[in-house]
CSV table of C-alpha atoms in Angstrom, one decimal:
chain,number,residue,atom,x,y,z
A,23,UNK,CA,-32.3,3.3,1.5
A,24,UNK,CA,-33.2,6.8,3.0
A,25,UNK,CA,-30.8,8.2,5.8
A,26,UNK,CA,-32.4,7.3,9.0
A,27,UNK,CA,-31.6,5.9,12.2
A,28,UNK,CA,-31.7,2.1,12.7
A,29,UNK,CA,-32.9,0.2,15.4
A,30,UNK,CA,-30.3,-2.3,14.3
A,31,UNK,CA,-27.5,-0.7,12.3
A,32,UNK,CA,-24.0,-0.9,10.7
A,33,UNK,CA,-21.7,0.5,13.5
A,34,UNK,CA,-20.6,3.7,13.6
A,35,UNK,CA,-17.6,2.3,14.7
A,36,UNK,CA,-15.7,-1.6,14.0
A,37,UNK,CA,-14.7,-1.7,17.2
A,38,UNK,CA,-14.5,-1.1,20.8
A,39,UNK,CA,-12.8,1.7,22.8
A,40,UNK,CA,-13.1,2.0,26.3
A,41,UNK,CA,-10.9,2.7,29.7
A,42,UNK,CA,-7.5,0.7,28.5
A,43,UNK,CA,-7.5,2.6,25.3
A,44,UNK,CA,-7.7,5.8,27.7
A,45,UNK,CA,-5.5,4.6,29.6
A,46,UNK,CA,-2.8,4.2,27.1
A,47,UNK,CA,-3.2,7.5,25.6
A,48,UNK,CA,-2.7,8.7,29.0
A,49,UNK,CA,0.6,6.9,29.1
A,50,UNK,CA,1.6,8.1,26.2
A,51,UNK,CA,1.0,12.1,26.9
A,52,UNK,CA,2.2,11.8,30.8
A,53,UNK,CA,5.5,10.5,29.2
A,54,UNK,CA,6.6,13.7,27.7
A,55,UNK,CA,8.0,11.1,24.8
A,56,UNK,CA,8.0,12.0,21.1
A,57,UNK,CA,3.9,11.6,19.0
A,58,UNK,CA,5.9,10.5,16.3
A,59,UNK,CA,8.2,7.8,15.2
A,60,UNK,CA,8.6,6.2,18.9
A,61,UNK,CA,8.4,3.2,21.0
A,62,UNK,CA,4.9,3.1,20.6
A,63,UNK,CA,4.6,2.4,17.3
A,64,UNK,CA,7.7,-0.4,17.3
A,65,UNK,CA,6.1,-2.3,20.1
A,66,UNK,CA,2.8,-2.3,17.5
A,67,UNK,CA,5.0,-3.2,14.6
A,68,UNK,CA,6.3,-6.4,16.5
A,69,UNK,CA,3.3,-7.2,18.4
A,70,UNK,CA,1.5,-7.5,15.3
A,71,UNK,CA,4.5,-9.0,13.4
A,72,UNK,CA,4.0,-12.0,16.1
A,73,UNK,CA,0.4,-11.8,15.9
A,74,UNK,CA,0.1,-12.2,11.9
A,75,UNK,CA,3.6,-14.8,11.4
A,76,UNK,CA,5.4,-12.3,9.6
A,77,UNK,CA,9.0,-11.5,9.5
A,78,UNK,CA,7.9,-7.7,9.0
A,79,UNK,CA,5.1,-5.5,9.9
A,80,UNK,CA,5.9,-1.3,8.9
A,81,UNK,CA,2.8,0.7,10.2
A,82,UNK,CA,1.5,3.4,7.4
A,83,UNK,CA,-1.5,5.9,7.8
A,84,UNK,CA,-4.3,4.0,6.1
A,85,UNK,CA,-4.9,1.1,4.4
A,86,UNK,CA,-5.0,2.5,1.4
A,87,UNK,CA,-1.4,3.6,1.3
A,88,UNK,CA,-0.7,0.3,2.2
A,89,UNK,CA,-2.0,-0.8,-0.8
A,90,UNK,CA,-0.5,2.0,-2.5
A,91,UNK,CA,3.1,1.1,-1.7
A,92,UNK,CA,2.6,-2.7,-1.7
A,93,UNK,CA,1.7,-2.7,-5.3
A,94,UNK,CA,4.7,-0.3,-5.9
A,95,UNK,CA,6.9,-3.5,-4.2
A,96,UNK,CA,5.6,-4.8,-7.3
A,97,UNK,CA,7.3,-2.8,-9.9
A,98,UNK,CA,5.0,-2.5,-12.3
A,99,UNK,CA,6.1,-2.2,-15.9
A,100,UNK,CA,4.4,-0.8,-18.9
A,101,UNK,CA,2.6,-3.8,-20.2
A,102,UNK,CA,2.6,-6.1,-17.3
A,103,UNK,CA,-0.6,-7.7,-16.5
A,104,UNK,CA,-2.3,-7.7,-13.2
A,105,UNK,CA,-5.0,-10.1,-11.9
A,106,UNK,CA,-7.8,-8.6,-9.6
A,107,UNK,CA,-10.8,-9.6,-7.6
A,108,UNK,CA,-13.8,-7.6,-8.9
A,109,UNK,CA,-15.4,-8.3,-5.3
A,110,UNK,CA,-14.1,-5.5,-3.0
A,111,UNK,CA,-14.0,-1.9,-2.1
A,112,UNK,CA,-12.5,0.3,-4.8
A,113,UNK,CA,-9.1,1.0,-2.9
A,114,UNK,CA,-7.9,-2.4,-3.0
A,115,UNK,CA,-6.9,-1.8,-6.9
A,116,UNK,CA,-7.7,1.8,-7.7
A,117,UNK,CA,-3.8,2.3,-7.7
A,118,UNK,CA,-3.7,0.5,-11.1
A,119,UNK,CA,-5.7,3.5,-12.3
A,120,UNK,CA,-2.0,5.3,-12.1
A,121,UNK,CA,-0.2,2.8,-14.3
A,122,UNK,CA,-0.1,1.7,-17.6
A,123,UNK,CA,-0.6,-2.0,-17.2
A,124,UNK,CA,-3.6,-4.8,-18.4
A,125,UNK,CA,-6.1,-5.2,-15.2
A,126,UNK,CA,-7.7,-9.0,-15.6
A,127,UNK,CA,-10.9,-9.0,-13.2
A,128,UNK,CA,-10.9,-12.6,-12.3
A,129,UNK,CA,-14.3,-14.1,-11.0
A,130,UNK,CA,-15.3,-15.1,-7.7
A,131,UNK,CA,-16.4,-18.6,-6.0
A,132,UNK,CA,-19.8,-17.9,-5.6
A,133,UNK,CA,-19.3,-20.0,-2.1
A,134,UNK,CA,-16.9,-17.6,-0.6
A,135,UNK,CA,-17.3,-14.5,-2.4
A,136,UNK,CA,-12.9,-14.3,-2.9
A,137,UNK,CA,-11.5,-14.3,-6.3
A,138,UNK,CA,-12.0,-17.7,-7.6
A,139,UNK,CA,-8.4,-20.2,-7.7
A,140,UNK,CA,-9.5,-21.7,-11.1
A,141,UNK,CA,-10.1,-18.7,-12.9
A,142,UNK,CA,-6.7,-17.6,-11.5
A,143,UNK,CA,-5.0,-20.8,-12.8
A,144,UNK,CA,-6.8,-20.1,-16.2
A,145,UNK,CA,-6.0,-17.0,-16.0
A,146,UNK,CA,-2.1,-16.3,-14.9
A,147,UNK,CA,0.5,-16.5,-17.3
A,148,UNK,CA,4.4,-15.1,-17.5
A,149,UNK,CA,3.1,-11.9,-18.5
A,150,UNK,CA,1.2,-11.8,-14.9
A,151,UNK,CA,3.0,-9.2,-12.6
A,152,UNK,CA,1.1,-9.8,-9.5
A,153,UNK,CA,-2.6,-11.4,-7.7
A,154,UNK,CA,-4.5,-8.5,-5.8
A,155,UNK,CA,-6.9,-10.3,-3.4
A,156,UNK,CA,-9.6,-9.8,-0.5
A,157,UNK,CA,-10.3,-11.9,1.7
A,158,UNK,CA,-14.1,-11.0,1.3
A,159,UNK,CA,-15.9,-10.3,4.7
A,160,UNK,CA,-13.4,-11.9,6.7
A,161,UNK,CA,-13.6,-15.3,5.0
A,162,UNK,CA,-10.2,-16.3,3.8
A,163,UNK,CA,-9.2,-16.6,0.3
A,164,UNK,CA,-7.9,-20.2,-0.9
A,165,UNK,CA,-4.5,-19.0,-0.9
A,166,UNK,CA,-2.7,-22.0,-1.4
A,167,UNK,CA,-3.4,-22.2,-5.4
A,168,UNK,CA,-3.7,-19.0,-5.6
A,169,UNK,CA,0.0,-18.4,-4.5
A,170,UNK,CA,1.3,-21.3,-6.2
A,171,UNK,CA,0.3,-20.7,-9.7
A,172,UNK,CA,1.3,-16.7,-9.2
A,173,UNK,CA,4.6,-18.3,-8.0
A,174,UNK,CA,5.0,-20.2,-11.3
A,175,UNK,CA,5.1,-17.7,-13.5
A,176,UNK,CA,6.7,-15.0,-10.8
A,177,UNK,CA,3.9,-13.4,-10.0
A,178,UNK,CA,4.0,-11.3,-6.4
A,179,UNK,CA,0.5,-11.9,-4.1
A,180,UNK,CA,-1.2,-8.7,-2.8
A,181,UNK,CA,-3.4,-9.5,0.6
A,182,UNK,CA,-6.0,-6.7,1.6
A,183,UNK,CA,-6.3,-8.4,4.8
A,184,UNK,CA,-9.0,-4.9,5.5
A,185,UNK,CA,-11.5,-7.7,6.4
A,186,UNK,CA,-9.2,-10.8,8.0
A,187,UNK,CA,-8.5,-9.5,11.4
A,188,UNK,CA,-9.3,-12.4,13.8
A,189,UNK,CA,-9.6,-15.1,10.7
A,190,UNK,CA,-7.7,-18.1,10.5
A,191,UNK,CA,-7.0,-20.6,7.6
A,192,UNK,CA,-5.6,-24.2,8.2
A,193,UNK,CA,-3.8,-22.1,11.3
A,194,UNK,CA,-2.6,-19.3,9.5
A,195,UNK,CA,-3.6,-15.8,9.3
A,196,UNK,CA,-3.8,-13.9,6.1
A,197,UNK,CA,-1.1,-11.5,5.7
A,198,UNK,CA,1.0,-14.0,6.2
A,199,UNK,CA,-0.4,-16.4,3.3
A,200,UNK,CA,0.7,-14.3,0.4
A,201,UNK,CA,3.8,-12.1,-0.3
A,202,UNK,CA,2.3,-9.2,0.9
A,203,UNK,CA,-0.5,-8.3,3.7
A,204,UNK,CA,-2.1,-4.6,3.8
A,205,UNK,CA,-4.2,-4.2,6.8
A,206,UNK,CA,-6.4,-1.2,7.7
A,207,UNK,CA,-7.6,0.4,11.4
A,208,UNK,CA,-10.0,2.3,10.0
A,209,UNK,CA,-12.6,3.6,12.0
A,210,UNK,CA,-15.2,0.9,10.7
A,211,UNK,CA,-12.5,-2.0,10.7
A,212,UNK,CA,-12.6,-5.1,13.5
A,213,UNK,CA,-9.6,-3.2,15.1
A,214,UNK,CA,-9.4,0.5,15.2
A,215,UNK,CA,-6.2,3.2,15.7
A,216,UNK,CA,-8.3,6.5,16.6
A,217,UNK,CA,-10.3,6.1,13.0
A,218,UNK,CA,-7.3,5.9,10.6
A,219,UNK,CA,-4.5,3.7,10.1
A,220,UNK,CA,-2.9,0.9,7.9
A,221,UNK,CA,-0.1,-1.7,8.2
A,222,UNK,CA,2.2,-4.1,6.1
A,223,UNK,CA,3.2,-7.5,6.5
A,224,UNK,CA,5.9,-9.2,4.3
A,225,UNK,CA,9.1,-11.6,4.7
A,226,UNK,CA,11.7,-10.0,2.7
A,227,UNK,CA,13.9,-7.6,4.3
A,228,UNK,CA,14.9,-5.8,1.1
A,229,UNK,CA,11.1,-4.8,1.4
A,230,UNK,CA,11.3,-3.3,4.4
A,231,UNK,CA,14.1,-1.1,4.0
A,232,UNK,CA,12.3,0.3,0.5
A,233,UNK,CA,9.5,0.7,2.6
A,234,UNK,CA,10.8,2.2,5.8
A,235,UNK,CA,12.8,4.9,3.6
A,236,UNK,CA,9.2,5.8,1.2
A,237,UNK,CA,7.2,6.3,4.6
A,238,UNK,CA,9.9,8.7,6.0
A,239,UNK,CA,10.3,11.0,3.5
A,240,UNK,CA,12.7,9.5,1.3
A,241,UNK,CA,12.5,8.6,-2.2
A,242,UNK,CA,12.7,5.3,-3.5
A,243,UNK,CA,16.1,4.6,-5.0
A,244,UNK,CA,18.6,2.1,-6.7
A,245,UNK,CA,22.1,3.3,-5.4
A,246,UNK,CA,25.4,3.0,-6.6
A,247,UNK,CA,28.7,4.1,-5.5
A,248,UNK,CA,30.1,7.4,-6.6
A,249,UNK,CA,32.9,6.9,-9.4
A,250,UNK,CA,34.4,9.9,-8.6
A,251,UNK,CA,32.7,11.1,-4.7
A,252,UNK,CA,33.1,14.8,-4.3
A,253,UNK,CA,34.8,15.5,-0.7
A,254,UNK,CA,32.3,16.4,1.7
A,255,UNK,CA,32.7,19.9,3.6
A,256,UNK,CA,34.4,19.3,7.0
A,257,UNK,CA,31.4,19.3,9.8
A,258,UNK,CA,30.7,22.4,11.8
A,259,UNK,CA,31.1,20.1,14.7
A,260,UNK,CA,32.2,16.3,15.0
A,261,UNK,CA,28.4,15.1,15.0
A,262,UNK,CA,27.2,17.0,12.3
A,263,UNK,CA,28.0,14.6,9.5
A,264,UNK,CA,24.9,14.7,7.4
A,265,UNK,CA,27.2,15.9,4.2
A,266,UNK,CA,29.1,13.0,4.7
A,267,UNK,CA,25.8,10.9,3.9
A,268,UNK,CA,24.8,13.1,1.0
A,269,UNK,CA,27.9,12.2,-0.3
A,270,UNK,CA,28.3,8.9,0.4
A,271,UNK,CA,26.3,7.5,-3.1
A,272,UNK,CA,24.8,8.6,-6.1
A,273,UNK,CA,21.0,7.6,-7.3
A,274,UNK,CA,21.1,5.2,-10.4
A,275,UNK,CA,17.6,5.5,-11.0
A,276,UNK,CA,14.6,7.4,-8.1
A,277,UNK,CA,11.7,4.7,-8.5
A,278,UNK,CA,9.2,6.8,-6.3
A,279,UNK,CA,9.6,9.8,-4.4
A,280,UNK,CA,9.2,9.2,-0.7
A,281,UNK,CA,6.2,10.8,1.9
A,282,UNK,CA,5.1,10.8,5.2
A,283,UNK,CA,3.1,8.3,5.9
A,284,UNK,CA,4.2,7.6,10.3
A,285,UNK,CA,1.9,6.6,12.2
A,286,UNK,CA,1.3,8.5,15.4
A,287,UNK,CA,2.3,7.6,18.6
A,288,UNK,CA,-1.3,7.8,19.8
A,289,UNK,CA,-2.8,5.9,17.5
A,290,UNK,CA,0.0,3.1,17.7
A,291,UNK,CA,-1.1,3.3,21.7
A,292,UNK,CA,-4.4,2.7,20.8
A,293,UNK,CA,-3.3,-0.1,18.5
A,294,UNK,CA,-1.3,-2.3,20.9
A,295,UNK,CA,-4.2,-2.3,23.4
A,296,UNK,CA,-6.8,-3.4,20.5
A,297,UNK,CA,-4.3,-6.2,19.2
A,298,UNK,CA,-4.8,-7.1,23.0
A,299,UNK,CA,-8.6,-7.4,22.9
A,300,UNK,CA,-8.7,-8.9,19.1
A,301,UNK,CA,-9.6,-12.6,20.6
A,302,UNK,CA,-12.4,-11.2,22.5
A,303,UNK,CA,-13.8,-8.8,19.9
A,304,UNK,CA,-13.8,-11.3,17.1
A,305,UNK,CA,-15.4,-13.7,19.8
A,306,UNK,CA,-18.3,-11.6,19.9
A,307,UNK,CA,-18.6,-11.1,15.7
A,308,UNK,CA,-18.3,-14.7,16.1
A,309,UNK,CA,-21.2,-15.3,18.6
A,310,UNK,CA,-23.7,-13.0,16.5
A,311,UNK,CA,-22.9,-15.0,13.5
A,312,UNK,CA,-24.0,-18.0,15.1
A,313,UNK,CA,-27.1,-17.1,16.2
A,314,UNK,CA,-27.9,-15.5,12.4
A,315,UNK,CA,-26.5,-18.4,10.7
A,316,UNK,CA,-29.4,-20.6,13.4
A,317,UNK,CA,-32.0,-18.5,12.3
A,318,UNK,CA,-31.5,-18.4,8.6
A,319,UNK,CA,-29.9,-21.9,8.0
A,320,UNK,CA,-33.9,-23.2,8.6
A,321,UNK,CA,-34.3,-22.0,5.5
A,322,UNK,CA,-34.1,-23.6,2.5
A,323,UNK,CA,-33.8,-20.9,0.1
A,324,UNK,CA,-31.2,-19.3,1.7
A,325,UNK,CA,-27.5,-19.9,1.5
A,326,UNK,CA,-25.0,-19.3,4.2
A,327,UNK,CA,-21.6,-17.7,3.8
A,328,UNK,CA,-20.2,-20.1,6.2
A,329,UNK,CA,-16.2,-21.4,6.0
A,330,UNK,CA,-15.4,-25.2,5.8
A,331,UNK,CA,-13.6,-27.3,9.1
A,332,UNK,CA,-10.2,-25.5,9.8
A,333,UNK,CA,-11.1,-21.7,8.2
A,334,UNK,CA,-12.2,-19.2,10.6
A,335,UNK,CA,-14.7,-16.7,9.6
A,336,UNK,CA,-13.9,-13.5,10.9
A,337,UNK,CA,-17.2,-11.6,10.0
A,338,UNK,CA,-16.2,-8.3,9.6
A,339,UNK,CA,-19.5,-8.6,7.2
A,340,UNK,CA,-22.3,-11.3,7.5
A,341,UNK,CA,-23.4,-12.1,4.7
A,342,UNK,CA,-26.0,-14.4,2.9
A,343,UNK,CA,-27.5,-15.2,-0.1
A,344,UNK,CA,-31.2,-15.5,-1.3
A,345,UNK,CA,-31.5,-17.8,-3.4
A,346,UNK,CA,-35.3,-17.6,-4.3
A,347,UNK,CA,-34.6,-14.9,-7.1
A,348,UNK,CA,-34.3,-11.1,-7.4
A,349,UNK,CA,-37.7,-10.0,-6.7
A,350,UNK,CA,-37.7,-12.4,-3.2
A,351,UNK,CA,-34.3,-10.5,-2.0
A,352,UNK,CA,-35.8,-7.1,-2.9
A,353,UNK,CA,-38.5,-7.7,-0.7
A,354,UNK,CA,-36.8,-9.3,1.9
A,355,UNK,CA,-34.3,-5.8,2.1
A,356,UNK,CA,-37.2,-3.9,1.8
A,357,UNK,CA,-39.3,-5.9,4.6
A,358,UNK,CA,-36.4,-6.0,6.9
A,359,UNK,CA,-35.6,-1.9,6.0
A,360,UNK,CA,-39.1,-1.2,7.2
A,361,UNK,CA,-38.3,-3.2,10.8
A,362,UNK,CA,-35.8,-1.4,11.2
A,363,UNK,CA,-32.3,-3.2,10.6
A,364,UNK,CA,-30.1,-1.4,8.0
A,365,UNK,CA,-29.0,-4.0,5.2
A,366,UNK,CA,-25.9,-3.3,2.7
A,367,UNK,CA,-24.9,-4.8,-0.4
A,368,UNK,CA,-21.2,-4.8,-0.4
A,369,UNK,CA,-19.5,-4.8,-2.6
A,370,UNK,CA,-20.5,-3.3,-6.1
A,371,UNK,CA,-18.7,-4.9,-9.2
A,372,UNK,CA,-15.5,-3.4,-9.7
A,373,UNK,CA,-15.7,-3.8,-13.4
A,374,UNK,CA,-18.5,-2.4,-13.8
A,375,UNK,CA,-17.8,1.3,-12.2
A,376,UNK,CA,-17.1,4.1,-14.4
A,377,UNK,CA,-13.3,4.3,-14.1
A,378,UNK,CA,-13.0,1.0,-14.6
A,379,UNK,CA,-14.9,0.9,-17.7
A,380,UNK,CA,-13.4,3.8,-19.0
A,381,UNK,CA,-10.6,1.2,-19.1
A,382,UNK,CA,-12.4,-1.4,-21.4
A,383,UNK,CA,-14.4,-3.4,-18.6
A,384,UNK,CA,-18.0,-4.5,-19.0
A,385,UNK,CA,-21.2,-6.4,-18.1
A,386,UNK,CA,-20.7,-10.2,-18.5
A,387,UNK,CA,-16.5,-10.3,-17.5
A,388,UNK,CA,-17.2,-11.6,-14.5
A,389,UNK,CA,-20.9,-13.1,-14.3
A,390,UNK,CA,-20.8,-14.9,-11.1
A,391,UNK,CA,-20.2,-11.3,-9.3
A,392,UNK,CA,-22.5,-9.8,-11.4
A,393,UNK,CA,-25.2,-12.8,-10.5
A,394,UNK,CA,-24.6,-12.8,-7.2
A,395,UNK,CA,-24.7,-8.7,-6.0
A,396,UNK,CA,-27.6,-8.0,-8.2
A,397,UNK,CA,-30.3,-11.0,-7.6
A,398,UNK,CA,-28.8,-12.9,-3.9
A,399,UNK,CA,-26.3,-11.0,-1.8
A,400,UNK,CA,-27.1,-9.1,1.7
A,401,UNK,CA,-25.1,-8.0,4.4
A,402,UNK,CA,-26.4,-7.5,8.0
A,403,UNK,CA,-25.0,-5.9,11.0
A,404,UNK,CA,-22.4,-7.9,12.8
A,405,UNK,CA,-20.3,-5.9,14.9
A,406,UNK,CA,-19.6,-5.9,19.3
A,407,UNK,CA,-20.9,-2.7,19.7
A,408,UNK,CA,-24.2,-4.4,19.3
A,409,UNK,CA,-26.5,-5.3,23.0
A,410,UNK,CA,-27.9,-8.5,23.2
A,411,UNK,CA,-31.1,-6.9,23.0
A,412,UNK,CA,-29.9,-5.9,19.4
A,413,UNK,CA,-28.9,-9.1,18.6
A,414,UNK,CA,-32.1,-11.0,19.5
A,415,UNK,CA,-34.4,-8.1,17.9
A,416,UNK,CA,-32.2,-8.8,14.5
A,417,UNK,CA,-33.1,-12.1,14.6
A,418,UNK,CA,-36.8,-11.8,15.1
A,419,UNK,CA,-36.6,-9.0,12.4
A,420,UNK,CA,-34.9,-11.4,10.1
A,421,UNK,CA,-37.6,-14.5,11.0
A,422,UNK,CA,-40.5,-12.6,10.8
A,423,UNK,CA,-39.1,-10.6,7.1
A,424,UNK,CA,-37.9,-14.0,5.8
A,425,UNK,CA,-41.4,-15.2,6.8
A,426,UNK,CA,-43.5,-12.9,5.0
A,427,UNK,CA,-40.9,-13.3,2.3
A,428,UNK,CA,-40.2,-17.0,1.0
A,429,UNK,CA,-42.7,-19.9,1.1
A,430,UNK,CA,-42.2,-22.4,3.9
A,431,UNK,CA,-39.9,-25.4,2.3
A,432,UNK,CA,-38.3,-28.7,3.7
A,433,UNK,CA,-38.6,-30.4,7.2
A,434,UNK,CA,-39.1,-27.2,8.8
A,435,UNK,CA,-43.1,-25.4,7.7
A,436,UNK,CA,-44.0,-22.2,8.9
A,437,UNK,CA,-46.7,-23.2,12.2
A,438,UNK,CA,-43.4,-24.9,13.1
A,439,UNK,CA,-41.6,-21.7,12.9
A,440,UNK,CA,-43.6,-20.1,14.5
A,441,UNK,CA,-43.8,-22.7,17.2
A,442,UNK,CA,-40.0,-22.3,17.6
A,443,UNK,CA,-40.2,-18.6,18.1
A,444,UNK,CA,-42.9,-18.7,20.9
């Protein structure tokens, strides 16, 4: 597609920002408190704790060094052998590029687009280190096999949740389904902290305190008690003890060096307030959904990317499928490019990209994917930054291009399409 504006486009932002997120800024500068490392940012770590059923959430910078440091709460060892959707942007696993292990791509369910439970059961064994997942579009992943056979043979869960912000599945939210959740705020995500920002959401405590020390500039470490401690120099004055904690253990083995990877106060701020207006912001993706999935479920050649009774679609993407062969969906992105409405295919094969098959990876490991984004998949705009206006021009876009595009089938012809419409 050429680089041009849309009457209907992807957003140029996932969310919404308007006076309460000014207003909490404004709190947050009038207070003369610290930018960094404040209340701001434990009130967000709680509030989404609570929010996602966690027993922790430790805010990062991104989602991608959320990612980053869940799969080092792995511990990877030469040799292991890691499971991976192929179906997802490239951050969600490019941190195996780093590490000497086996990457399985395991392939989808062509209904939902998420790595596939069979193939995983097929697939794990006690050589299998850990599951890294999306929930693809918002649609949650069938994490209940998933996490069960990875359990049997030891395996640790990786959520990117990047998507699953206002999804539900049989009354649990993901990042709380697996062993660890990795969420990102980025600018384009369903909620936003000022364009960048990432969090993690896990149970085990020992977790968090790895965790808490990496993101603060501390390295990674397996202590042990000095056998013989060194005396510490006698403090300048009584509250300057920070010899006495240099002293206090030696380092058995460093297993990553630490960073800075706080979150600001501001964008924390920011954070709280969106957690606030999640219901109502997914309520909207939700409502535009509805009205795409009305117009293109009278179709018979197209499939629907629609979840089952007690999943809750959180459409970060919409997405459907045409069914009526390549050459149909070319025409169909092409017809509804030329109206006006921008149309993505995400996400390209994993396996399939250079990096990857500079690893051993090729055409035919994962053939559902590879079916599926080359011959059927589109993606629309979906997003609450779009009018009503929008909304009902996308549809007619969508009628009129599916119209000209697939031959009128089942109970519903074309004149009574058309009828509908007028």
């Amino acid at each position: 597609m050429e680089d041009r504006d849309y009457r209907v486009a992807f957003p140029t932002r996932g969310s919404i920002l308007g006076a309460a997120e000014l207003a909490a800024l404004a709190d947050l500068v009038n207070s003369e408190q610290m930018l960094s490392d404040g209340r701001w940012r434990s009130a967000f770590e709680h509030r989404f704790r609570d929010h996602v059923g966690s027993r922790h959430a430790l805010s990062v910078t991104s989602g991608t060094v959320a990612l980053e440091l869940a799969i080092h709460l792995a511990d990877l060892r030469p040799g292991d052998e890691v499971i991976a959707t192929p179906q997802t942007f490239s951050a969600t696993i490019h941190p195996l590029l780093d590490r000497d292990v086996r990457v399985h791509f395991c392939d989808i369910d062509p209904a939902t687009l998420n790595i596939d439970p069979a193939q995983v059961e097929a697939t794990v064994s006690d050589r299998t280190a850990a599951i890294l997942l999306v929930h693809y579009g918002g649609y949650p992943a069938e994490m209940e096999r998933i996490v069960a056979a990875a359990h049997r043979h030891g395996a640790v869960v990786i959520e990117d949740c990047a998507h699953a912000l206002g999804a539900v599945r049989h009354g649990r939210r993901p990042g709380a389904l697996g062993d660890i959740g990795c969420f990102s705020f980025h600018n384009t995500k369903n909620l936003t902290t000022l364009g960048e920002g990432g969090m993690l959401t896990f149970d085990r405590d020992e977790w968090y305190v790895r965790l808490d020390r990496i993101r603060s500039n501390q390295p990674d470490v397996v202590c042990r008690i000095p056998q013989s401690p060194t005396p510490p120099p006698t403090p300048l004055l009584p509250w300057m003890r920070f010899s006495g904690e240099v002293y206090a253990y030696d380092y058995a083995q460093i297993l990553r060096a630490g960073t800075n990877a706080t979150m600001s106060e501001a964008a924390a701020a920011v954070g709280i307030v969106q957690l606030d207006r999640l219901a109502e912001l997914a309520a909207r993706r939700r409502e535009i959904a509805r009205r795409l999935d009305d117009c293109l479920g009278r179709y018979g050649q197209i499939r629907l990317h629609r979840p089952p009774e007690g999943v809750t679609h959180a459409y970060h993407l919409y997405t459907f499928f045409v069914e009526a062969g390549q050459a149909a969906r070319e025409h169909l992105v092409k017809a509804l490019d030329r109206s006006g409405v921008e149309v993505q295919l995400r996400y390209f094969p994993l396996h399939l990209t250079p990096e990857w098959r500079a690893r051993g990876h090729r055409l035919g490991e994962c053939p559902q994917a590879e079916r599926l984004w080359f011959d059927q998949q589109v993606n629309l705009p979906c997003h609450p930054g779009m009018t009503d206006a929008q909304v009902d021009y996308l549809v007619e876009a969508v009628t009129a291009a599916l119209d000209e595009t697939l031959p009128p089938t089942g109970p519903t012809g074309l004149d009574e399409r058309a009828a509908a419409r007028a």
